[in-house]
Structures are given as C-alpha cells and as structure tokens.
Coordinates of C-alpha atoms in Angstrom, one line a residue:
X26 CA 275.7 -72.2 -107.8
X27 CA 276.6 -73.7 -104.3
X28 CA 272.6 -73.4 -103.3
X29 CA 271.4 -74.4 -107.0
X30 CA 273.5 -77.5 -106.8
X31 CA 272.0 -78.4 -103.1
X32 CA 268.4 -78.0 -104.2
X33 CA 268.8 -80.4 -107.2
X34 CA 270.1 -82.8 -104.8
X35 CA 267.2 -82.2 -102.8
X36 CA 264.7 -82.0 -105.3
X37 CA 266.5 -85.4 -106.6
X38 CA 266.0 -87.1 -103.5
X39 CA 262.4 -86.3 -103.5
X40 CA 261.8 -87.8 -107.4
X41 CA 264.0 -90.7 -106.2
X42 CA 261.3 -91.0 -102.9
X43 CA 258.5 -91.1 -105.2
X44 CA 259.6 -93.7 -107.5
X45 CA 260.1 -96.0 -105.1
X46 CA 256.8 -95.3 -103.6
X47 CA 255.3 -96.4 -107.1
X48 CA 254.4 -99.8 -105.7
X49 CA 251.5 -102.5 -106.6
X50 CA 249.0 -100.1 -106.1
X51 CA 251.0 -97.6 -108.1
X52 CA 252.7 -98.3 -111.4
X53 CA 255.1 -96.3 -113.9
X54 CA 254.2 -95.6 -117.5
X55 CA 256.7 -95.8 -120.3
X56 CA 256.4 -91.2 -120.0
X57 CA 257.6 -91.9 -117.0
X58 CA 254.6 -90.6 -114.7
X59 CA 253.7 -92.3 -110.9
X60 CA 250.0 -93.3 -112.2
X61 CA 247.5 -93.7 -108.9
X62 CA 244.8 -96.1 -109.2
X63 CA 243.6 -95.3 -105.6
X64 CA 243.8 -91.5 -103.8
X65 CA 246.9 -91.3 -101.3
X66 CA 245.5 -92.9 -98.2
X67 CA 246.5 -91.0 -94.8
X68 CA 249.0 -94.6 -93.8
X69 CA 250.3 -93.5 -97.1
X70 CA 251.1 -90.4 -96.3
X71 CA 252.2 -90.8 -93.5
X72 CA 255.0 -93.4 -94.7
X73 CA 255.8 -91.3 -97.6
X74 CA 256.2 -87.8 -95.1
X75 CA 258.4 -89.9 -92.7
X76 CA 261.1 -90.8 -95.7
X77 CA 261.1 -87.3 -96.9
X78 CA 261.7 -86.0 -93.5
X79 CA 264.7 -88.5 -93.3
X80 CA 266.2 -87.3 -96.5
X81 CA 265.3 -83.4 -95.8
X82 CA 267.1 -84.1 -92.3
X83 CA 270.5 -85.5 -94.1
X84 CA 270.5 -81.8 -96.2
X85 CA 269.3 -79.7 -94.2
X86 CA 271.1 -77.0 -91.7
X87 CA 268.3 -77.9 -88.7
X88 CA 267.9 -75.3 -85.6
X89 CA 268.5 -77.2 -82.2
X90 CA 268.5 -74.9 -80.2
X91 CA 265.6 -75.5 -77.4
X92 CA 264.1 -71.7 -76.9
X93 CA 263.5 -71.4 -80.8
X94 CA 262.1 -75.4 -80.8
X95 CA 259.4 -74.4 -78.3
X96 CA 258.7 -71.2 -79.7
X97 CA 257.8 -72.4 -83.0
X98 CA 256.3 -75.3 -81.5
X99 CA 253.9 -73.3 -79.7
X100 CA 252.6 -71.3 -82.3
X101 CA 251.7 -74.4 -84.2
X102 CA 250.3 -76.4 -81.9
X103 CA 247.8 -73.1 -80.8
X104 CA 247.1 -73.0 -84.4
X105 CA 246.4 -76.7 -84.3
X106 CA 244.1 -76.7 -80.9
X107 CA 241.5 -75.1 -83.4
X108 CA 241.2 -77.8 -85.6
X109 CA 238.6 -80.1 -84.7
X110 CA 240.4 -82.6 -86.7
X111 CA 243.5 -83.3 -87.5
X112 CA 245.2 -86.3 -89.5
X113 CA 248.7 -86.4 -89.0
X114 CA 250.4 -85.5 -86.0
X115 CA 252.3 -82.7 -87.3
X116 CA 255.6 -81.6 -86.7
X117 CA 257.5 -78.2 -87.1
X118 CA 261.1 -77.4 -88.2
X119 CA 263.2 -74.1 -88.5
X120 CA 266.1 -74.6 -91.1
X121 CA 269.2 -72.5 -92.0
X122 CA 268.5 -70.8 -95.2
X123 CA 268.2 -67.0 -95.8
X124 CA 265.6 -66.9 -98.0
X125 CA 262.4 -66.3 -96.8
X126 CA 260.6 -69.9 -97.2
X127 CA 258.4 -72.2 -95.6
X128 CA 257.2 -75.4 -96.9
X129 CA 255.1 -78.7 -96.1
X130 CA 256.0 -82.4 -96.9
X131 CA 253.1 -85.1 -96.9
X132 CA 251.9 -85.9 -93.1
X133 CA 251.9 -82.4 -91.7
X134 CA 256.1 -82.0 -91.4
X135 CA 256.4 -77.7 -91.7
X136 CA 259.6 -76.4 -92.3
X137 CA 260.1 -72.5 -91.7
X138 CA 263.5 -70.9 -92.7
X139 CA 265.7 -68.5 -90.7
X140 CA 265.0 -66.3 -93.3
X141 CA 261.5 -66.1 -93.4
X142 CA 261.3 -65.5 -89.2
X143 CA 264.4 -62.7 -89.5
X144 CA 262.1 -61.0 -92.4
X145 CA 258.6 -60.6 -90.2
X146 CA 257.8 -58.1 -88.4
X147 CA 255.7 -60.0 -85.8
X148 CA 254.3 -63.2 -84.6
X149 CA 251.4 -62.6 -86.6
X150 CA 253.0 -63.0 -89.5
X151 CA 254.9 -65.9 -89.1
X152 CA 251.6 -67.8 -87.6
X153 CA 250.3 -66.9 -90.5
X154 CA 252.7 -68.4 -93.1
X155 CA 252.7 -71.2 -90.6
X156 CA 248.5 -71.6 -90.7
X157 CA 248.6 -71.5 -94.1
X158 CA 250.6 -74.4 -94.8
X159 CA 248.9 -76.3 -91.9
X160 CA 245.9 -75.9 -94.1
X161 CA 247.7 -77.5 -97.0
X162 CA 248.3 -80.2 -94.9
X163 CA 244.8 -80.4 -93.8
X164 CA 242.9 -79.9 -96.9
X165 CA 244.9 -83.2 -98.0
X166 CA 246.5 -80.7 -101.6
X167 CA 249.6 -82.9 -101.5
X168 CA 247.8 -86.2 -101.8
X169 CA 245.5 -84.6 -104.2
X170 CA 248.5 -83.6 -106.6
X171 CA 250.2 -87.5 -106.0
X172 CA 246.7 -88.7 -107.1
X173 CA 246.8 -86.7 -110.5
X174 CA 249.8 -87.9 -111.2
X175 CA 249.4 -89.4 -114.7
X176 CA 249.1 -85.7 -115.7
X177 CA 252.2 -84.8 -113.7
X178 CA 255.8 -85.7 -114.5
X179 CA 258.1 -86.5 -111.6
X180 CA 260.6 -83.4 -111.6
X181 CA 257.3 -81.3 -111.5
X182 CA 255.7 -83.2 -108.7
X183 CA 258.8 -83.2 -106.6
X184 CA 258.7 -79.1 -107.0
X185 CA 255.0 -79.4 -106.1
X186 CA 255.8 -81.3 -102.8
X187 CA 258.5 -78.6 -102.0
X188 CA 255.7 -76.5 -101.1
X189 CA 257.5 -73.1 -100.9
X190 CA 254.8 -70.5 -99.5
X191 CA 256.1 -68.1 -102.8
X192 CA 258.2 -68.4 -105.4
X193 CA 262.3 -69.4 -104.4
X194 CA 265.5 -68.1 -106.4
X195 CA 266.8 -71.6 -105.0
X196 CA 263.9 -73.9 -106.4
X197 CA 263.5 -71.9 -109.9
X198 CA 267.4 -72.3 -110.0
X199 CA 266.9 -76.0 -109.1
X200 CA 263.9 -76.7 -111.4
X201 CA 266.2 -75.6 -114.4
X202 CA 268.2 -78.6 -114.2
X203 CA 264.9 -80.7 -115.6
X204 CA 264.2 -80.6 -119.4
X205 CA 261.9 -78.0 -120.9
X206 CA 258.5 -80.4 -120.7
X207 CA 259.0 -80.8 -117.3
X208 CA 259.1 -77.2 -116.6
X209 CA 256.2 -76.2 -118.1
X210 CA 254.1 -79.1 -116.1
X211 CA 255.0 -76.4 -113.2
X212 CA 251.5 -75.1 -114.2
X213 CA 250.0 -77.8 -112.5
X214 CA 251.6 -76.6 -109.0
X215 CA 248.9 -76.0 -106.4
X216 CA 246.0 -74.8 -108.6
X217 CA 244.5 -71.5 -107.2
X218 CA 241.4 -73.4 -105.4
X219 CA 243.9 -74.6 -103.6
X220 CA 245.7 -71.4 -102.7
X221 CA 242.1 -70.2 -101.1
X222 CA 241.1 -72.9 -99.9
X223 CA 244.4 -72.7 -97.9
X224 CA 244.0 -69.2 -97.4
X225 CA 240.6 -69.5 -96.2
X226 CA 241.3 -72.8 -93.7
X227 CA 244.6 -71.0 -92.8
X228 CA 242.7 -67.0 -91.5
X229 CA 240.2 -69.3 -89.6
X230 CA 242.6 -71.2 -87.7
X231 CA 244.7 -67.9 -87.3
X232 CA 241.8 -65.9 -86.1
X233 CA 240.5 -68.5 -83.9
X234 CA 244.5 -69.2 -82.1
X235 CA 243.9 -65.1 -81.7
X236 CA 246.1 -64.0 -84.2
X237 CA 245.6 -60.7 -86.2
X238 CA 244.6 -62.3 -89.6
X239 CA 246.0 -58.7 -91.0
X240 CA 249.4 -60.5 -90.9
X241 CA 248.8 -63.0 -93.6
X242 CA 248.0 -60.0 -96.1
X243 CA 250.8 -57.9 -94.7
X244 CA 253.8 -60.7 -95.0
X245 CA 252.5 -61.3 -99.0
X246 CA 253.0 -57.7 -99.6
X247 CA 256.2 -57.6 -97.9
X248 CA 257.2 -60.9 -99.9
X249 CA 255.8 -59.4 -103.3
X250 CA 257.6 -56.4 -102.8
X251 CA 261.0 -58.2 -101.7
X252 CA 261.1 -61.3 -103.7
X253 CA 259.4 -61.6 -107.1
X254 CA 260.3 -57.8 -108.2
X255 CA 263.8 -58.7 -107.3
X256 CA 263.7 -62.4 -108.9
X257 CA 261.2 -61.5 -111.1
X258 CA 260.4 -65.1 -111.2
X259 CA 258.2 -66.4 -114.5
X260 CA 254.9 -67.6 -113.4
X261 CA 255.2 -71.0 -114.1
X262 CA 258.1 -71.4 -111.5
X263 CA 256.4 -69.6 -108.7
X264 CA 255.0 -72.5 -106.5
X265 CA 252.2 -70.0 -104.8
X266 CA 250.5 -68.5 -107.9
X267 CA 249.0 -65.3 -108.6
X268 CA 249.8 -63.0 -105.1
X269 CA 247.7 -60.3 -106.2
X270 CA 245.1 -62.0 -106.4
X271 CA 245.4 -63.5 -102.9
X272 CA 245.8 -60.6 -101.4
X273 CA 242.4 -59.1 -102.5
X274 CA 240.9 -62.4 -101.5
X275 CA 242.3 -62.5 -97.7
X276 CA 241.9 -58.9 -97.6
X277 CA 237.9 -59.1 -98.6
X278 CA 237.7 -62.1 -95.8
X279 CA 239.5 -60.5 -93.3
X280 CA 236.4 -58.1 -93.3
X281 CA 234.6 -60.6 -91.4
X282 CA 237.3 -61.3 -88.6
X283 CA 237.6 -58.8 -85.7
X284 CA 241.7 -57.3 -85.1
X285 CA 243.6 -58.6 -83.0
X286 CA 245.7 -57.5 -80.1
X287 CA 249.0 -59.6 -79.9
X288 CA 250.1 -59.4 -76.4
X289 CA 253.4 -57.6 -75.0
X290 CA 255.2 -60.9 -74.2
X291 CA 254.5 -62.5 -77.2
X292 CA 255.9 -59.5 -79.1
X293 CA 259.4 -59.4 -76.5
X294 CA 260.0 -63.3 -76.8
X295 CA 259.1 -62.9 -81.0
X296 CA 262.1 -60.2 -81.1
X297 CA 264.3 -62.4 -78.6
X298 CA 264.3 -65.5 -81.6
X299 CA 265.3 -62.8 -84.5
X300 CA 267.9 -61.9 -82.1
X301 CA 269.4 -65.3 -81.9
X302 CA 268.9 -66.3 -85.5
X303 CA 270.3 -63.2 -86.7
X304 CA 273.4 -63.7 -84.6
X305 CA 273.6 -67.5 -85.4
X306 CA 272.9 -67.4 -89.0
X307 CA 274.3 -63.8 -90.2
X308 CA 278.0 -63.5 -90.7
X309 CA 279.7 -62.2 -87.5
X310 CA 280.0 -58.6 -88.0
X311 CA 276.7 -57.7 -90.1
X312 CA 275.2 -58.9 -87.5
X313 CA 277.3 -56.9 -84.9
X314 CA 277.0 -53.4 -87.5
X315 CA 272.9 -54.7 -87.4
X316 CA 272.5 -54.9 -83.5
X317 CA 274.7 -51.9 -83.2
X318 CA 273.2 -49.3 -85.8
X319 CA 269.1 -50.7 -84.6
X320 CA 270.2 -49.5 -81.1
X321 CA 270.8 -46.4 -82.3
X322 CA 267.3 -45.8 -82.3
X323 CA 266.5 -48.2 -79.6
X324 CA 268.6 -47.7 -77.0
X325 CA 268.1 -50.8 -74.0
X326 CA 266.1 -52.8 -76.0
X327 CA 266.9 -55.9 -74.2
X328 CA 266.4 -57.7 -77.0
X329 CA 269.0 -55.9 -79.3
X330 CA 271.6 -56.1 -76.4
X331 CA 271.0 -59.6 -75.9
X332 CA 271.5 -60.4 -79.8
X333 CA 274.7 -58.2 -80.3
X334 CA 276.2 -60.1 -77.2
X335 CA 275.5 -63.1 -79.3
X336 CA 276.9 -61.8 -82.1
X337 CA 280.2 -60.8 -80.6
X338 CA 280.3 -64.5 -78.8
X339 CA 279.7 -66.2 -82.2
X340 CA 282.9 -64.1 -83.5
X341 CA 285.0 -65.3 -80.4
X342 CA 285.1 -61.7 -79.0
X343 CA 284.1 -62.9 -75.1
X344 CA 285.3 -59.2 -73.4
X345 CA 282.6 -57.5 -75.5
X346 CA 279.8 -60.6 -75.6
X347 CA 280.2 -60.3 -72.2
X348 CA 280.2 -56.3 -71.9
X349 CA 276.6 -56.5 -73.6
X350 CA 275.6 -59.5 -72.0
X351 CA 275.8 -57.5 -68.7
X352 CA 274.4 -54.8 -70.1
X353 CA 271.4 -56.6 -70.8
X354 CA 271.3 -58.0 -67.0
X355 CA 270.8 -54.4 -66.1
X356 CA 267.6 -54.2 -67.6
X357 CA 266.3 -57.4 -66.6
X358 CA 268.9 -59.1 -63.8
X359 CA 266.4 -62.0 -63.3
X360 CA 266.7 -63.3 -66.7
X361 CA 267.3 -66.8 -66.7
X362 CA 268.5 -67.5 -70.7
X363 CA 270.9 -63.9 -70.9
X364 CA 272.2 -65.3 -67.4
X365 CA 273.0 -69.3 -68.9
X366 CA 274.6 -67.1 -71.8
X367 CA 276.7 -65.2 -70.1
X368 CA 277.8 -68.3 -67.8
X369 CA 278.7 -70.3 -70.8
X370 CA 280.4 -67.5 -72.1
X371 CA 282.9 -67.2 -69.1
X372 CA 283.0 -70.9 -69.6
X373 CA 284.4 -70.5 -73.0
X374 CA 286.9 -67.9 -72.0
X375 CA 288.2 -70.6 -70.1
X376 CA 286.9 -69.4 -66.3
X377 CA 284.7 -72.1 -65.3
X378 CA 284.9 -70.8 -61.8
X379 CA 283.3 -67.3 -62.8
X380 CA 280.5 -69.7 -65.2
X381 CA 279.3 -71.7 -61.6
X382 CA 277.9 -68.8 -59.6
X383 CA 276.0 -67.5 -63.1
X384 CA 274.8 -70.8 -64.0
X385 CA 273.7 -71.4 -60.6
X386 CA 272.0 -68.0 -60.7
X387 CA 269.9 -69.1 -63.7
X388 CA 268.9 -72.7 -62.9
X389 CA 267.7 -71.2 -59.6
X390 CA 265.4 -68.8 -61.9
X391 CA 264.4 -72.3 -64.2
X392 CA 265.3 -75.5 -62.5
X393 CA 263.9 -77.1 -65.6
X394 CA 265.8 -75.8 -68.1
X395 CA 268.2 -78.4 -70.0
X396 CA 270.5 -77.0 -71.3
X397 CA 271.3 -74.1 -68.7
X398 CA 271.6 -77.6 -66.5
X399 CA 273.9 -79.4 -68.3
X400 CA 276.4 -76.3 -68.9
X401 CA 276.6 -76.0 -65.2
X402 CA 277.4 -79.4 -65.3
X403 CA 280.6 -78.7 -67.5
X404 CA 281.5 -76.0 -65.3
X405 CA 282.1 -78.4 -62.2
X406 CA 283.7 -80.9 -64.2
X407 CA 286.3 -78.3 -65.8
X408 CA 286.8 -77.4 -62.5
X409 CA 287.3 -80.9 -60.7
X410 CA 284.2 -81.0 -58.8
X411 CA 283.2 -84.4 -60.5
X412 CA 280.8 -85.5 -58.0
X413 CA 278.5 -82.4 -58.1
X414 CA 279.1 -82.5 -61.9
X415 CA 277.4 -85.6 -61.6
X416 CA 274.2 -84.4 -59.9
X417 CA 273.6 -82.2 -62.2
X418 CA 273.4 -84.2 -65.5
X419 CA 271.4 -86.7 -63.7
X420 CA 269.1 -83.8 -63.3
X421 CA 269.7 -83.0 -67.1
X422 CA 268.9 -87.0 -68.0
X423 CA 265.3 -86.8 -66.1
X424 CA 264.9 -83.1 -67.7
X425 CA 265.1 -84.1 -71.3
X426 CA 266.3 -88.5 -71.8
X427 CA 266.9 -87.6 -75.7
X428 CA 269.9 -85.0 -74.5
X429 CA 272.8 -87.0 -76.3
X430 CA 276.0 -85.2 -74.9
X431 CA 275.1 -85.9 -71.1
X432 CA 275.9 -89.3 -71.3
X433 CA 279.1 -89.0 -73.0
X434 CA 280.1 -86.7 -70.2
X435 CA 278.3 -88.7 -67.4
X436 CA 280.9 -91.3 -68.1
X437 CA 283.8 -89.3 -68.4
X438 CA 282.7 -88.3 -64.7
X439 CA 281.9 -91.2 -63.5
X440 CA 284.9 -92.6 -64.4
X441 CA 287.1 -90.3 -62.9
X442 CA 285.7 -91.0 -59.5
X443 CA 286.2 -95.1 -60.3
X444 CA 282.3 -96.2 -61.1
X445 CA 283.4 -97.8 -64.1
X446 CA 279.9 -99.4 -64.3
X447 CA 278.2 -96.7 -64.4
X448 CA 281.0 -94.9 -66.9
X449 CA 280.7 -97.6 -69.7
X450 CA 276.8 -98.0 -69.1
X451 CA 276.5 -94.0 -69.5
X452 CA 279.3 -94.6 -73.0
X453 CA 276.9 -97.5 -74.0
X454 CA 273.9 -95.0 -73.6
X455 CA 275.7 -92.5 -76.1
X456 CA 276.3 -94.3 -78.8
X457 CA 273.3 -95.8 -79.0
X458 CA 271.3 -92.9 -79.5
X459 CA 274.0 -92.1 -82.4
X460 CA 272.6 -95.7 -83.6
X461 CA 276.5 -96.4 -83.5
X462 CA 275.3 -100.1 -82.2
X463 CA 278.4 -101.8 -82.3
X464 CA 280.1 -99.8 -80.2
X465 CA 277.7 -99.3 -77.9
X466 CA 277.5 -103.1 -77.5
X467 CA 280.7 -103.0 -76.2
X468 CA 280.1 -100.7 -73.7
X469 CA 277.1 -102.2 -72.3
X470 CA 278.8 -105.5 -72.2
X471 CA 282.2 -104.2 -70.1
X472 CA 279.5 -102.4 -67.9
X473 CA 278.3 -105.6 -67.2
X474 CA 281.3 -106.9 -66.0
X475 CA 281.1 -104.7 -62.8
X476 CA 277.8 -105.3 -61.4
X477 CA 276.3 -108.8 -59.4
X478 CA 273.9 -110.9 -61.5
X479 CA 270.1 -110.0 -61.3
X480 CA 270.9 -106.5 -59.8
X481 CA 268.8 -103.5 -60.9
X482 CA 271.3 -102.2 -62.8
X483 CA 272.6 -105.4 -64.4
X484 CA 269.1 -106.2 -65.8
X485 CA 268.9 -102.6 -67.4
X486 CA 272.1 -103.1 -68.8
X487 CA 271.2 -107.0 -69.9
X488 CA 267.9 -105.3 -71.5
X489 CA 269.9 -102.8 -73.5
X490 CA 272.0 -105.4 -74.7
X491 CA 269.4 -107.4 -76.3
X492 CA 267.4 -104.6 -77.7
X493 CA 270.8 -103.9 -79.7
X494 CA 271.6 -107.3 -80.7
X495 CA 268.5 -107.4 -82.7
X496 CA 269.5 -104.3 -84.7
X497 CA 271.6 -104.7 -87.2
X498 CA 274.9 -102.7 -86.3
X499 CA 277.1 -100.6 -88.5
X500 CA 280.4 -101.4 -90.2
X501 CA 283.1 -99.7 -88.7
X502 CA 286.9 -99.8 -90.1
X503 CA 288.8 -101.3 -86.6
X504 CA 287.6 -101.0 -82.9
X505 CA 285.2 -99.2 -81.3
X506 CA 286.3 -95.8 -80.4
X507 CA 286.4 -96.4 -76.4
X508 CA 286.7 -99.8 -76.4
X509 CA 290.2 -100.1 -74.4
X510 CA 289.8 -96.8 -73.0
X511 CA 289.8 -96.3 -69.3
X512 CA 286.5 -94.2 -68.8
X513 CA 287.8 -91.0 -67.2
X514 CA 290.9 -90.7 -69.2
X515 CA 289.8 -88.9 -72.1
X516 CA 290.8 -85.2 -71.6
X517 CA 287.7 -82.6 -71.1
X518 CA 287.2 -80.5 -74.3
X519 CA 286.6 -77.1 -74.2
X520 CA 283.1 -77.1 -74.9
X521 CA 282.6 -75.8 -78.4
X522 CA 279.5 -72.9 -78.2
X523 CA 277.5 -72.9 -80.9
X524 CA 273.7 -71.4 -80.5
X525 CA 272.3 -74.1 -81.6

C-alpha cells in the first residue's frame, strides 16, 4: 500500500506537469485531453524533462554515492559515443527501489533501479536495458505520444511517460487509482513500432559500445520469467508490450551482430556495485545470510568479502565489517575504495587515530578521489589536527566544488584556529548550495567584516553577496542557524556512514 500510495503521488505529479505545460500552443478540451497543434519541439522537451526531473528528485531515494555515479555514467556515455547524433544531453540516475525498473523522462533523463542492477547477471545486461531506453529517447517516442495527445487522456499519458522497460507491480498498482476509461487508454502505451524500433536503435548502439547484444534477449527472459508470471500483469497495464514477441525479434537481429567478449575488469568492477547496492539497499542481515551463503561457493571472491563487510557496517557491527574488510585487503592490499572503507569504518568506531594511517594509505593509491579525501579530513579534525584537516578539504574543494559537506566543515576548522573570515565565508558557501539564501547572506556579510576593502578575498565574498541578493531567499521562522555562532564552537559529529 506504502509503494501504491507513492507512485500515485508520482504519477500525480507528472499529470499535474503536463497540465501546466498545456500552454498557447497547447490547449485543453472539455474530455480533458492536452491537444498539440504543433509536434513537441526539442526546447520543449527539454523544459518539460527538466521539471519532471525536479519533481522525480523530491520522491525519489537517489544513489550518491560516487563509484556507482561513474559507473553507470560510463556505460551510458559509451553507449552514447556511437550516436552520431544526439539531442539532449542526457543524464543517468540509479534510484532505490527493488523492483527491477528503468525508465526515461522527456530530454534523455534515464533512471535505473537498485533492483534492476542487483537482478543482472552482467554489464551486458544492464547496457542493454540502458540502450534501449536511450533509443526511446532518441527516436523522439515520448514527444510522439505528447503529440497524439487528443487521443490520450492525462492519467494514461503520465503512465506512458513513466517509461518502465516491463510491466511494474508499483505502476499497475498506481494506474488503478484512475477511472476505468483511463485505464483502458493504456493501450495506446508505446505501440510495438516503437518497442523495435527501440530495440533495433538500442542492439546497434550496444554492439557498436562492444557490448554482447545476447544480453538484451537474456535480461527479457529473466524479467518474463521473474515478473509477469509472478504479477501476472493484464496486457493493457504492461508499459513494454508483447515480450515474446520481442524476444524473437532481437534474437533474429542478433544474427547479424558478432559476440562479444566483456572484459575481466568490467566484469570485477560490475560485481563490486551489486555488492554495495545489495548491502545499502537490502535489510542488514539478508544481506549478511546473502554474502555469507554466495561465499560458500566462492570462497575469496573479493567482491563478496567486500559487500558482506558492508553489510555488517550498515548494521553497526564494526569488529566484523572490519574482520571482512581485512580480509578482503589480503587479496588485493592495494585497493584504494576497501582501504577508504575500512578507514571510515575505524572512524565510526570512534578511532580516528587508527582511520589516518588507512586513509592516508588509500589517497596515496588515488589522490583524486573525493570522498576518500574528505574522510581523512574528518579524521584529523576528530583528532585535533585542524590545520592538516584543513589541507585536505581544500584538496577535496578543487577535487569536486559541488561537495556540499566540505565547507560546513572547512569552517568549523577554520574557526577553531581563529580565521573567522575564512570560517563564515566557507558557512556562507554551504548554505548557498542548500539554496538556504538568507542565511547564507549572513555569513558572507560577517565574513566581510574581517577582510581590508578591495582585497582578493573581499571582492569574492562582495561577488557572492550580490549574486544572492538577486535571488529571492527563503522564509525561515527566526534567525539564521549560525548566525551568533562563534565558527569553531559547534561540537564535531560523529560522522554518520551511510554508503551513499
């Protein structure tokens, strides 16, 4: 009921979207139906993508952590670098959610689930649920269904522009909520020349990336055989219609497409992101009793260590998360990620002096990574070393500017070491990436108070001051949080590990 209820509010937002989108060029019948005069232009789209992706973003459990970003990242941007043109710049997301889903909102913004990577057996597969909604994106299906719209109503389009790659329990749960008419205009979902031509557009660019296009045919059957029989999902509610079919069509064009190899690192760093989305999205212990009983019959896969060590951290057991993580460190002691794990895991225990030499050990290996930087950073400021601290997360600022949490901290350091300047300008930098305006105002402004007129750092500060000034900021009930606090004072938290 809990997931029904958050897909109708989802599927809510998106009608609500689309109504307002029903401007001069677009107006609403009495039936209620967004009639298009014109096709969707791509500026169009493009508009209408970025407000879905700020509702989707307000519901939806997003994965932050870095290693899984870049990973998914890079398999769509190879799939991309075959497309002679593209006309969006798209963007890819990996959301909490343990059914296996993947879906595509107007101007080429992909969403994958946890779900969906956990239930494929290689990257293969996933590129190719991945291709195939690229091609969706590509063959311009959305803005086709938007422009047939006086034969669509709203509640069927919005299901439409969910895009799941096969049918959901979540959106056929949603989709009751809408009357009976509205249902049955789920027949006009993607028609089935679009499912091959997405097909189609989706093996070439998988073939061409140098994928196996085997994995396409290989992920329906394993959907098929895990979903619908277990759903058994009417017809009319699966968004992707007609899976045997497609499968006999990919299979006959994958006759004219040589196999594919996929290459041994690919395969080790595909099994490395199950690992940490099983561990960060599976209850504690399943995913313990899953790591445990797999290693039965794979005994030092590094992998399998590494995700039971995150397992036991996610479930506050740090003696055995950091048993395992050692264990994996004996296969592999130059690893830089298990090392930044196991340092933040000390640090959690509450021994930042046993996190600094591990930390060190694995910014050594990758000087560039963020986030093993800035946890090395909390290790010297837990311990007092606030001026080394400080080195660090400038080193994290150049490494990655849009790393919110180093600023906070760079003024909590700063200011325990009496460069109040710098303190408030580093608060002021915080809260304006929150878009808290008003309080970071106040910062910048009591920055300013401790620098000469026309100095470097007084006309950053003065800049940042006027940029925000023309915003408009937001209402707050009283003060600003730090506004009569000495920078420094504020006690150190613990830092709060979470994966992601």
């Amino acid at each position: 009921m809990k997931k029904a209820f958050c897909s109708r509010k989802i599927i809510s937002v998106f009608i609500l979207i689309l109504l307002l989108s029903c401007g001069s060029s677009r107006r609403f019948l009495g039936t209620g139906l967004c009639h298009a005069k014109h096709g969707l232009t791509i500026e169009e789209e493009k508009k209408l993508g970025e407000e879905f992706k700020n509702q989707l973003e307000k519901r939806l459990e997003l994965i932050k952590d870095p290693a899984v970003q870049k990973y998914i990242d890079t398999i769509g941007q190879n799939i991309l670098s075959q497309l002679e043109y593209k006309p969006f710049n798209f963007n890819f997301y990996v959301y909490v959610s343990s059914d296996p889903n993947a879906f595509a909102i107007p101007a080429g913004y992909i969403y994958i689930s946890t779900g969906l990577i956990t239930l494929t057996e290689n990257e293969s597969e996933l590129a190719g649920v991945i291709s195939h909604e690229i091609a969706h994106v590509t063959a311009r299906h959305i803005a086709e269904k938007i422009e047939q719209g006086t034969k669509l109503s709203m509640g069927a389009l919005a299901a439409i522009l969910a895009g799941i790659f096969l049918g959901s329990g979540e959106i056929a749960e949603a989709v009751g909520a809408f009357s009976l008419a509205t249902m049955e205009t789920l027949a006009l979902k993607y028609s089935r020349e679009n499912e091959e031509e997405a097909d189609r557009l989706g093996l070439r660019y998988l073939t061409k990336a140098g994928y196996d296009g085997s994995g396409i045919v290989n992920f329906l059957k394993k959907l098929k055989g895990n979903r619908l029989e277990a759903f058994q999902l009417p017809s009319y509610l699966s968004t992707h219609p007609d899976v045997n079919m497609r499968i006999v069509y990919v299979e006959l064009m994958l006759e004219r497409f040589p196999k594919q190899t996929e290459p041994q690192d690919r395969t080790d760093l595909f099994h490395r992101i199950q690992a940490k989305l099983i561990a960060h999205t599976w209850n504690s212990q399943n995913a313990v009793n899953h790591f445990r009983s797999t290693l039965k019959s794979n005994p030092g896969r590094l992998d399998l260590l590494y995700g039971l060590a995150l397992a036991h951290y996610k479930s506050g057991n740090y003696k055995e998360a950091i048993k395992e993580f050692n264990n994996a460190l004996a296969i592999n002691p130059n690893d830089s990620e298990i090392l930044k794990e196991l340092g933040i895991c000390h640090f959690s225990e509450g021994r930042p002096e046993d996190a600094i030499p591990i930390l060190q050990r694995s910014v050594a290996i990758d000087e560039k990574d963020a986030s093993a930087l800035f946890h090395l950073g909390r290790a010297y400021q837990e311990n007092g070393n606030f001026r080394k601290a400080i080195d660090v997360y400038e080193k994290v600022k150049k490494e990655d500017k849009s790393h919110v949490e180093v600023y906070y901290n760079l003024g909590l350091a700063y200011g325990e070491i009496e460069l109040l300047g710098k303190a408030y300008q580093n608060f002021g930098t915080f809260y304006k990436l929150q878009h808290k305006f008003e309080t970071a105002l106040s910062h910048f402004e009591k920055a300013l108070e401790y620098y000469t007129v026309n100095t470097k750092e007084s006309v950053d500060i003065q800049r940042e001051i006027e940029e925000i000034k023309k915003k408009k900021p937001e209402k707050k009930n009283g003060n600003p949080i730090m506004k009569k606090m000495r920078p420094g004072i504020a006690p150190l938290k613990r830092f709060d590990r979470s994966f992601f």
